[in-house]
Amino acid sequence: MVNSKPFRDIEGFSLFGKPLFRIPLVSEIYNMQQKYYDKALSDYKKNSKDAENIIWLGRRTAYLGRMREAIAIFTEGITQFPEDARMYRHRGKRFITLRQFNLAIDDLQKAAQLIEGQQDEIEPDGIPNERGIPVSSLYSNIWYHLGLAYYLKGNYEDSLIVYIKGLDALSLEDNYVACAHWIYMILRLLEREEEAKKVLQKVNKDMDIIEN
């Protein structure tokens, strides 16, 4: 009989057809993430109809490397809250992790449609930085990951348009650097050298960068 245990940790497959195994976490990080997961699971069991509980259970599951399970949780969230852009944003990100770029684009485009005319909101970090200051928002995360999905598909023009939107979504310098990095690379790939140089003009050593 074939031992199926080694295959249980396969989350997906690379673009070259090789299995993507769940990456084991060092014990200190694993224990911390497991504790947060247990809390999220407890909250979810108390109220599985709460959107925040679904989102955090999905996020905490993904931080443990269980991407397929996280996608299933966000799918449940979409079923319950089909107009909540956050569900599509988080599921789309995890589709990128599993190299399912078309599905990611579908989700993130849907999220972008749902936020039209809505007020942006700062997203709390699942893994806080040293200062404990969140550096991204719902808008900026949707545009960032949609741009990334387009880029990984080789759709550079679409990626550029989206990253420019992401650049304007949040005034934090971390957000500028995150989006400008991709805009610069895309412009170089498109051989638009002068435009690429202009993107870097705002980047300097005095910027207050927390994460990027």
Short mmCIF file of N, CA and C in Angstrom, two decimals, residues 69-184:
data_model
loop_
_atom_site.label_atom_id
_atom_site.label_comp_id
_atom_site.label_asym_id
_atom_site.label_seq_id
_atom_site.Cartn_x
_atom_site.Cartn_y
_atom_site.Cartn_z
N GLU A 69 -7.07 24.97 3.24
CA GLU A 69 -8.08 25.08 4.29
C GLU A 69 -8.52 26.54 4.45
N ALA A 70 -7.54 27.45 4.38
CA ALA A 70 -7.86 28.88 4.49
C ALA A 70 -8.77 29.31 3.35
N ILE A 71 -8.48 28.84 2.15
CA ILE A 71 -9.32 29.17 0.99
C ILE A 71 -10.75 28.68 1.21
N ALA A 72 -10.88 27.49 1.78
CA ALA A 72 -12.21 26.94 2.06
C ALA A 72 -12.96 27.81 3.08
N ILE A 73 -12.24 28.33 4.05
CA ILE A 73 -12.86 29.19 5.07
C ILE A 73 -13.34 30.49 4.44
N PHE A 74 -12.49 31.10 3.60
CA PHE A 74 -12.90 32.34 2.94
C PHE A 74 -14.05 32.09 1.95
N THR A 75 -14.07 30.90 1.37
CA THR A 75 -15.19 30.55 0.48
C THR A 75 -16.49 30.49 1.27
N GLU A 76 -16.42 29.93 2.47
CA GLU A 76 -17.59 29.95 3.35
C GLU A 76 -18.01 31.38 3.64
N GLY A 77 -17.00 32.23 3.87
CA GLY A 77 -17.28 33.64 4.14
C GLY A 77 -17.98 34.32 2.98
N ILE A 78 -17.55 33.99 1.76
CA ILE A 78 -18.18 34.56 0.57
C ILE A 78 -19.62 34.09 0.44
N THR A 79 -19.86 32.84 0.79
CA THR A 79 -21.23 32.32 0.75
C THR A 79 -22.14 33.09 1.71
N GLN A 80 -21.61 33.39 2.89
CA GLN A 80 -22.41 34.11 3.89
C GLN A 80 -22.46 35.61 3.64
N PHE A 81 -21.35 36.15 3.13
CA PHE A 81 -21.24 37.60 2.94
C PHE A 81 -20.75 37.91 1.53
N PRO A 82 -21.59 37.69 0.52
CA PRO A 82 -21.16 37.85 -0.87
C PRO A 82 -20.81 39.28 -1.27
N GLU A 83 -21.17 40.26 -0.44
CA GLU A 83 -20.87 41.65 -0.75
C GLU A 83 -19.71 42.18 0.09
N ASP A 84 -19.04 41.32 0.81
CA ASP A 84 -17.91 41.74 1.66
C ASP A 84 -16.61 41.58 0.89
N ALA A 85 -16.03 42.71 0.48
CA ALA A 85 -14.82 42.68 -0.34
C ALA A 85 -13.66 41.99 0.35
N ARG A 86 -13.65 42.00 1.67
CA ARG A 86 -12.53 41.42 2.41
C ARG A 86 -12.40 39.93 2.16
N MET A 87 -13.51 39.24 2.00
CA MET A 87 -13.46 37.80 1.77
C MET A 87 -12.75 37.49 0.46
N TYR A 88 -13.08 38.24 -0.58
CA TYR A 88 -12.46 38.03 -1.89
C TYR A 88 -10.99 38.46 -1.85
N ARG A 89 -10.70 39.54 -1.14
CA ARG A 89 -9.31 40.02 -1.03
C ARG A 89 -8.42 38.94 -0.41
N HIS A 90 -8.88 38.35 0.70
CA HIS A 90 -8.05 37.36 1.39
C HIS A 90 -7.98 36.05 0.61
N ARG A 91 -9.09 35.62 0.03
CA ARG A 91 -9.04 34.38 -0.75
C ARG A 91 -8.17 34.57 -1.98
N GLY A 92 -8.27 35.74 -2.61
CA GLY A 92 -7.45 36.01 -3.78
C GLY A 92 -5.97 35.94 -3.47
N LYS A 93 -5.59 36.48 -2.32
CA LYS A 93 -4.17 36.42 -1.92
C LYS A 93 -3.71 34.98 -1.79
N ARG A 94 -4.53 34.12 -1.22
CA ARG A 94 -4.13 32.73 -1.03
C ARG A 94 -4.16 31.94 -2.33
N PHE A 95 -4.99 32.35 -3.28
CA PHE A 95 -4.91 31.74 -4.61
C PHE A 95 -3.55 32.06 -5.25
N ILE A 96 -3.04 33.27 -5.01
CA ILE A 96 -1.71 33.61 -5.52
C ILE A 96 -0.67 32.69 -4.90
N THR A 97 -0.77 32.47 -3.59
CA THR A 97 0.18 31.59 -2.91
C THR A 97 0.23 30.22 -3.56
N LEU A 98 -0.93 29.73 -4.00
CA LEU A 98 -1.02 28.41 -4.62
C LEU A 98 -0.85 28.46 -6.14
N ARG A 99 -0.43 29.61 -6.65
CA ARG A 99 -0.13 29.79 -8.09
C ARG A 99 -1.38 29.69 -8.97
N GLN A 100 -2.53 29.90 -8.39
CA GLN A 100 -3.78 29.87 -9.15
C GLN A 100 -4.15 31.32 -9.51
N PHE A 101 -3.38 31.85 -10.46
CA PHE A 101 -3.44 33.28 -10.74
C PHE A 101 -4.77 33.73 -11.34
N ASN A 102 -5.36 32.93 -12.19
CA ASN A 102 -6.64 33.32 -12.79
C ASN A 102 -7.73 33.44 -11.74
N LEU A 103 -7.76 32.49 -10.81
CA LEU A 103 -8.74 32.55 -9.74
C LEU A 103 -8.47 33.75 -8.84
N ALA A 104 -7.20 34.05 -8.62
CA ALA A 104 -6.83 35.21 -7.81
C ALA A 104 -7.32 36.49 -8.47
N ILE A 105 -7.10 36.61 -9.77
CA ILE A 105 -7.53 37.80 -10.50
C ILE A 105 -9.05 37.96 -10.42
N ASP A 106 -9.77 36.87 -10.59
CA ASP A 106 -11.23 36.93 -10.49
C ASP A 106 -11.67 37.46 -9.13
N ASP A 107 -11.07 36.93 -8.08
CA ASP A 107 -11.45 37.35 -6.73
C ASP A 107 -11.09 38.81 -6.46
N LEU A 108 -9.89 39.20 -6.86
CA LEU A 108 -9.42 40.54 -6.55
C LEU A 108 -10.13 41.59 -7.40
N GLN A 109 -10.50 41.23 -8.62
CA GLN A 109 -11.32 42.12 -9.43
C GLN A 109 -12.69 42.32 -8.78
N LYS A 110 -13.25 41.23 -8.27
CA LYS A 110 -14.53 41.32 -7.57
C LYS A 110 -14.41 42.21 -6.34
N ALA A 111 -13.33 42.04 -5.60
CA ALA A 111 -13.10 42.88 -4.42
C ALA A 111 -13.01 44.35 -4.82
N ALA A 112 -12.32 44.62 -5.93
CA ALA A 112 -12.17 46.00 -6.41
C ALA A 112 -13.53 46.59 -6.78
N GLN A 113 -14.39 45.79 -7.36
CA GLN A 113 -15.73 46.26 -7.71
C GLN A 113 -16.54 46.60 -6.45
N LEU A 114 -16.39 45.76 -5.43
CA LEU A 114 -17.19 45.92 -4.22
C LEU A 114 -16.77 47.14 -3.39
N ILE A 115 -15.52 47.59 -3.53
CA ILE A 115 -15.09 48.74 -2.73
C ILE A 115 -15.39 50.08 -3.40
N GLU A 116 -15.88 50.04 -4.63
CA GLU A 116 -16.20 51.29 -5.32
C GLU A 116 -17.21 52.10 -4.52
N GLY A 117 -16.85 53.34 -4.24
CA GLY A 117 -17.74 54.22 -3.49
C GLY A 117 -17.75 53.98 -2.00
N GLN A 118 -16.93 53.03 -1.54
CA GLN A 118 -16.86 52.72 -0.11
C GLN A 118 -15.65 53.41 0.52
N GLN A 119 -15.74 53.67 1.81
CA GLN A 119 -14.63 54.27 2.52
C GLN A 119 -13.55 53.22 2.80
N ASP A 120 -12.30 53.60 2.60
CA ASP A 120 -11.19 52.67 2.86
C ASP A 120 -11.05 52.45 4.36
N GLU A 121 -10.39 51.37 4.73
CA GLU A 121 -10.15 51.07 6.14
C GLU A 121 -8.77 50.45 6.31
N ILE A 122 -8.09 50.85 7.37
CA ILE A 122 -6.79 50.27 7.68
C ILE A 122 -7.00 48.82 8.09
N GLU A 123 -6.16 47.93 7.56
CA GLU A 123 -6.26 46.52 7.91
C GLU A 123 -5.35 46.19 9.09
N PRO A 124 -5.88 45.57 10.12
CA PRO A 124 -5.02 45.14 11.23
C PRO A 124 -4.08 44.04 10.77
N ASP A 125 -2.85 44.09 11.26
CA ASP A 125 -1.85 43.10 10.87
C ASP A 125 -2.05 41.80 11.63
N GLY A 126 -1.93 40.70 10.93
CA GLY A 126 -1.96 39.40 11.58
C GLY A 126 -0.65 39.11 12.28
N ILE A 127 0.43 39.63 11.68
CA ILE A 127 1.77 39.52 12.27
C ILE A 127 2.30 40.94 12.40
N PRO A 128 2.04 41.61 13.53
CA PRO A 128 2.40 43.02 13.68
C PRO A 128 3.90 43.27 13.53
N ASN A 129 4.24 44.45 12.98
CA ASN A 129 5.64 44.84 12.88
C ASN A 129 6.14 45.31 14.25
N GLU A 130 7.42 45.68 14.30
CA GLU A 130 8.04 46.03 15.58
C GLU A 130 7.37 47.22 16.26
N ARG A 131 6.86 48.14 15.46
CA ARG A 131 6.21 49.32 16.04
C ARG A 131 4.73 49.10 16.34
N GLY A 132 4.20 48.00 15.84
CA GLY A 132 2.78 47.75 16.04
C GLY A 132 1.89 48.69 15.26
N ILE A 133 2.41 49.20 14.13
CA ILE A 133 1.66 50.16 13.31
C ILE A 133 1.28 49.50 11.99
N PRO A 134 0.00 49.30 11.71
CA PRO A 134 -0.40 48.74 10.41
C PRO A 134 0.01 49.67 9.27
N VAL A 135 0.47 49.11 8.17
CA VAL A 135 0.96 49.94 7.06
C VAL A 135 0.21 49.66 5.76
N SER A 136 -0.96 49.05 5.86
CA SER A 136 -1.74 48.79 4.65
C SER A 136 -3.22 48.93 4.95
N SER A 137 -3.99 49.07 3.89
CA SER A 137 -5.44 49.22 4.02
C SER A 137 -6.13 48.20 3.14
N LEU A 138 -7.44 48.13 3.24
CA LEU A 138 -8.20 47.23 2.37
C LEU A 138 -7.95 47.58 0.92
N TYR A 139 -8.05 48.87 0.58
CA TYR A 139 -7.83 49.30 -0.80
C TYR A 139 -6.43 48.92 -1.28
N SER A 140 -5.43 49.32 -0.49
CA SER A 140 -4.05 49.11 -0.94
C SER A 140 -3.73 47.63 -1.09
N ASN A 141 -4.29 46.80 -0.23
CA ASN A 141 -4.03 45.36 -0.33
C ASN A 141 -4.71 44.74 -1.54
N ILE A 142 -5.90 45.20 -1.86
CA ILE A 142 -6.57 44.69 -3.06
C ILE A 142 -5.77 45.05 -4.30
N TRP A 143 -5.39 46.32 -4.43
CA TRP A 143 -4.63 46.75 -5.61
C TRP A 143 -3.26 46.07 -5.66
N TYR A 144 -2.60 45.96 -4.51
CA TYR A 144 -1.27 45.35 -4.49
C TYR A 144 -1.32 43.91 -4.99
N HIS A 145 -2.24 43.13 -4.47
CA HIS A 145 -2.28 41.71 -4.83
C HIS A 145 -2.86 41.49 -6.23
N LEU A 146 -3.78 42.35 -6.66
CA LEU A 146 -4.27 42.24 -8.04
C LEU A 146 -3.14 42.57 -9.01
N GLY A 147 -2.37 43.60 -8.69
CA GLY A 147 -1.21 43.93 -9.52
C GLY A 147 -0.21 42.79 -9.57
N LEU A 148 0.00 42.15 -8.44
CA LEU A 148 0.93 41.02 -8.38
C LEU A 148 0.44 39.85 -9.23
N ALA A 149 -0.85 39.56 -9.14
CA ALA A 149 -1.41 38.45 -9.92
C ALA A 149 -1.26 38.72 -11.42
N TYR A 150 -1.54 39.94 -11.84
CA TYR A 150 -1.36 40.30 -13.25
C TYR A 150 0.11 40.16 -13.65
N TYR A 151 1.00 40.64 -12.78
CA TYR A 151 2.44 40.58 -13.07
C TYR A 151 2.89 39.13 -13.26
N LEU A 152 2.46 38.27 -12.37
CA LEU A 152 2.87 36.87 -12.43
C LEU A 152 2.28 36.14 -13.64
N LYS A 153 1.20 36.70 -14.19
CA LYS A 153 0.62 36.17 -15.43
C LYS A 153 1.31 36.75 -16.66
N GLY A 154 2.18 37.74 -16.45
CA GLY A 154 2.84 38.39 -17.57
C GLY A 154 2.01 39.50 -18.19
N ASN A 155 0.92 39.90 -17.53
CA ASN A 155 0.07 40.99 -18.02
C ASN A 155 0.59 42.31 -17.45
N TYR A 156 1.71 42.78 -17.99
CA TYR A 156 2.40 43.92 -17.40
C TYR A 156 1.63 45.22 -17.50
N GLU A 157 0.95 45.44 -18.59
CA GLU A 157 0.18 46.68 -18.75
C GLU A 157 -0.93 46.76 -17.71
N ASP A 158 -1.66 45.67 -17.53
CA ASP A 158 -2.73 45.65 -16.53
C ASP A 158 -2.14 45.81 -15.13
N SER A 159 -1.03 45.15 -14.88
CA SER A 159 -0.38 45.25 -13.58
C SER A 159 0.04 46.68 -13.29
N LEU A 160 0.56 47.36 -14.29
CA LEU A 160 1.00 48.75 -14.12
C LEU A 160 -0.17 49.65 -13.74
N ILE A 161 -1.28 49.50 -14.45
CA ILE A 161 -2.47 50.32 -14.16
C ILE A 161 -2.91 50.12 -12.71
N VAL A 162 -2.92 48.88 -12.29
CA VAL A 162 -3.40 48.56 -10.94
C VAL A 162 -2.43 49.08 -9.88
N TYR A 163 -1.13 48.93 -10.10
CA TYR A 163 -0.17 49.40 -9.10
C TYR A 163 -0.17 50.91 -8.97
N ILE A 164 -0.47 51.61 -10.05
CA ILE A 164 -0.60 53.07 -9.96
C ILE A 164 -1.79 53.42 -9.08
N LYS A 165 -2.88 52.67 -9.19
CA LYS A 165 -4.02 52.87 -8.30
C LYS A 165 -3.61 52.59 -6.85
N GLY A 166 -2.83 51.53 -6.67
CA GLY A 166 -2.37 51.18 -5.33
C GLY A 166 -1.50 52.26 -4.73
N LEU A 167 -0.71 52.91 -5.59
CA LEU A 167 0.18 53.98 -5.15
C LEU A 167 -0.62 55.13 -4.54
N ASP A 168 -1.78 55.39 -5.10
CA ASP A 168 -2.62 56.50 -4.64
C ASP A 168 -3.58 56.10 -3.53
N ALA A 169 -3.62 54.81 -3.20
CA ALA A 169 -4.62 54.33 -2.24
C ALA A 169 -4.31 54.71 -0.81
N LEU A 170 -3.03 54.87 -0.49
CA LEU A 170 -2.63 55.11 0.89
C LEU A 170 -1.39 55.99 0.88
N SER A 171 -1.36 57.01 1.75
CA SER A 171 -0.27 57.98 1.72
C SER A 171 0.96 57.55 2.50
N LEU A 172 0.91 56.42 3.17
CA LEU A 172 2.07 55.96 3.94
C LEU A 172 3.26 55.67 3.03
N GLU A 173 4.45 55.99 3.50
CA GLU A 173 5.66 55.77 2.70
C GLU A 173 5.91 54.29 2.45
N ASP A 174 5.51 53.45 3.38
CA ASP A 174 5.63 52.00 3.16
C ASP A 174 4.85 51.58 1.93
N ASN A 175 3.66 52.13 1.78
CA ASN A 175 2.83 51.79 0.62
C ASN A 175 3.46 52.29 -0.67
N TYR A 176 4.05 53.50 -0.62
CA TYR A 176 4.70 54.03 -1.82
C TYR A 176 5.83 53.10 -2.27
N VAL A 177 6.67 52.71 -1.32
CA VAL A 177 7.81 51.86 -1.67
C VAL A 177 7.34 50.50 -2.20
N ALA A 178 6.31 49.93 -1.56
CA ALA A 178 5.81 48.62 -1.98
C ALA A 178 5.32 48.65 -3.42
N CYS A 179 4.54 49.67 -3.76
CA CYS A 179 3.99 49.76 -5.12
C CYS A 179 5.03 50.26 -6.12
N ALA A 180 5.84 51.23 -5.69
CA ALA A 180 6.85 51.79 -6.60
C ALA A 180 7.85 50.73 -7.04
N HIS A 181 8.15 49.79 -6.18
CA HIS A 181 9.05 48.69 -6.53
C HIS A 181 8.56 47.96 -7.78
N TRP A 182 7.28 47.59 -7.77
CA TRP A 182 6.72 46.85 -8.90
C TRP A 182 6.54 47.75 -10.12
N ILE A 183 6.12 48.99 -9.90
CA ILE A 183 5.97 49.92 -11.02
C ILE A 183 7.29 50.11 -11.74
N TYR A 184 8.35 50.27 -10.97
CA TYR A 184 9.68 50.44 -11.56
C TYR A 184 10.07 49.22 -12.39
#
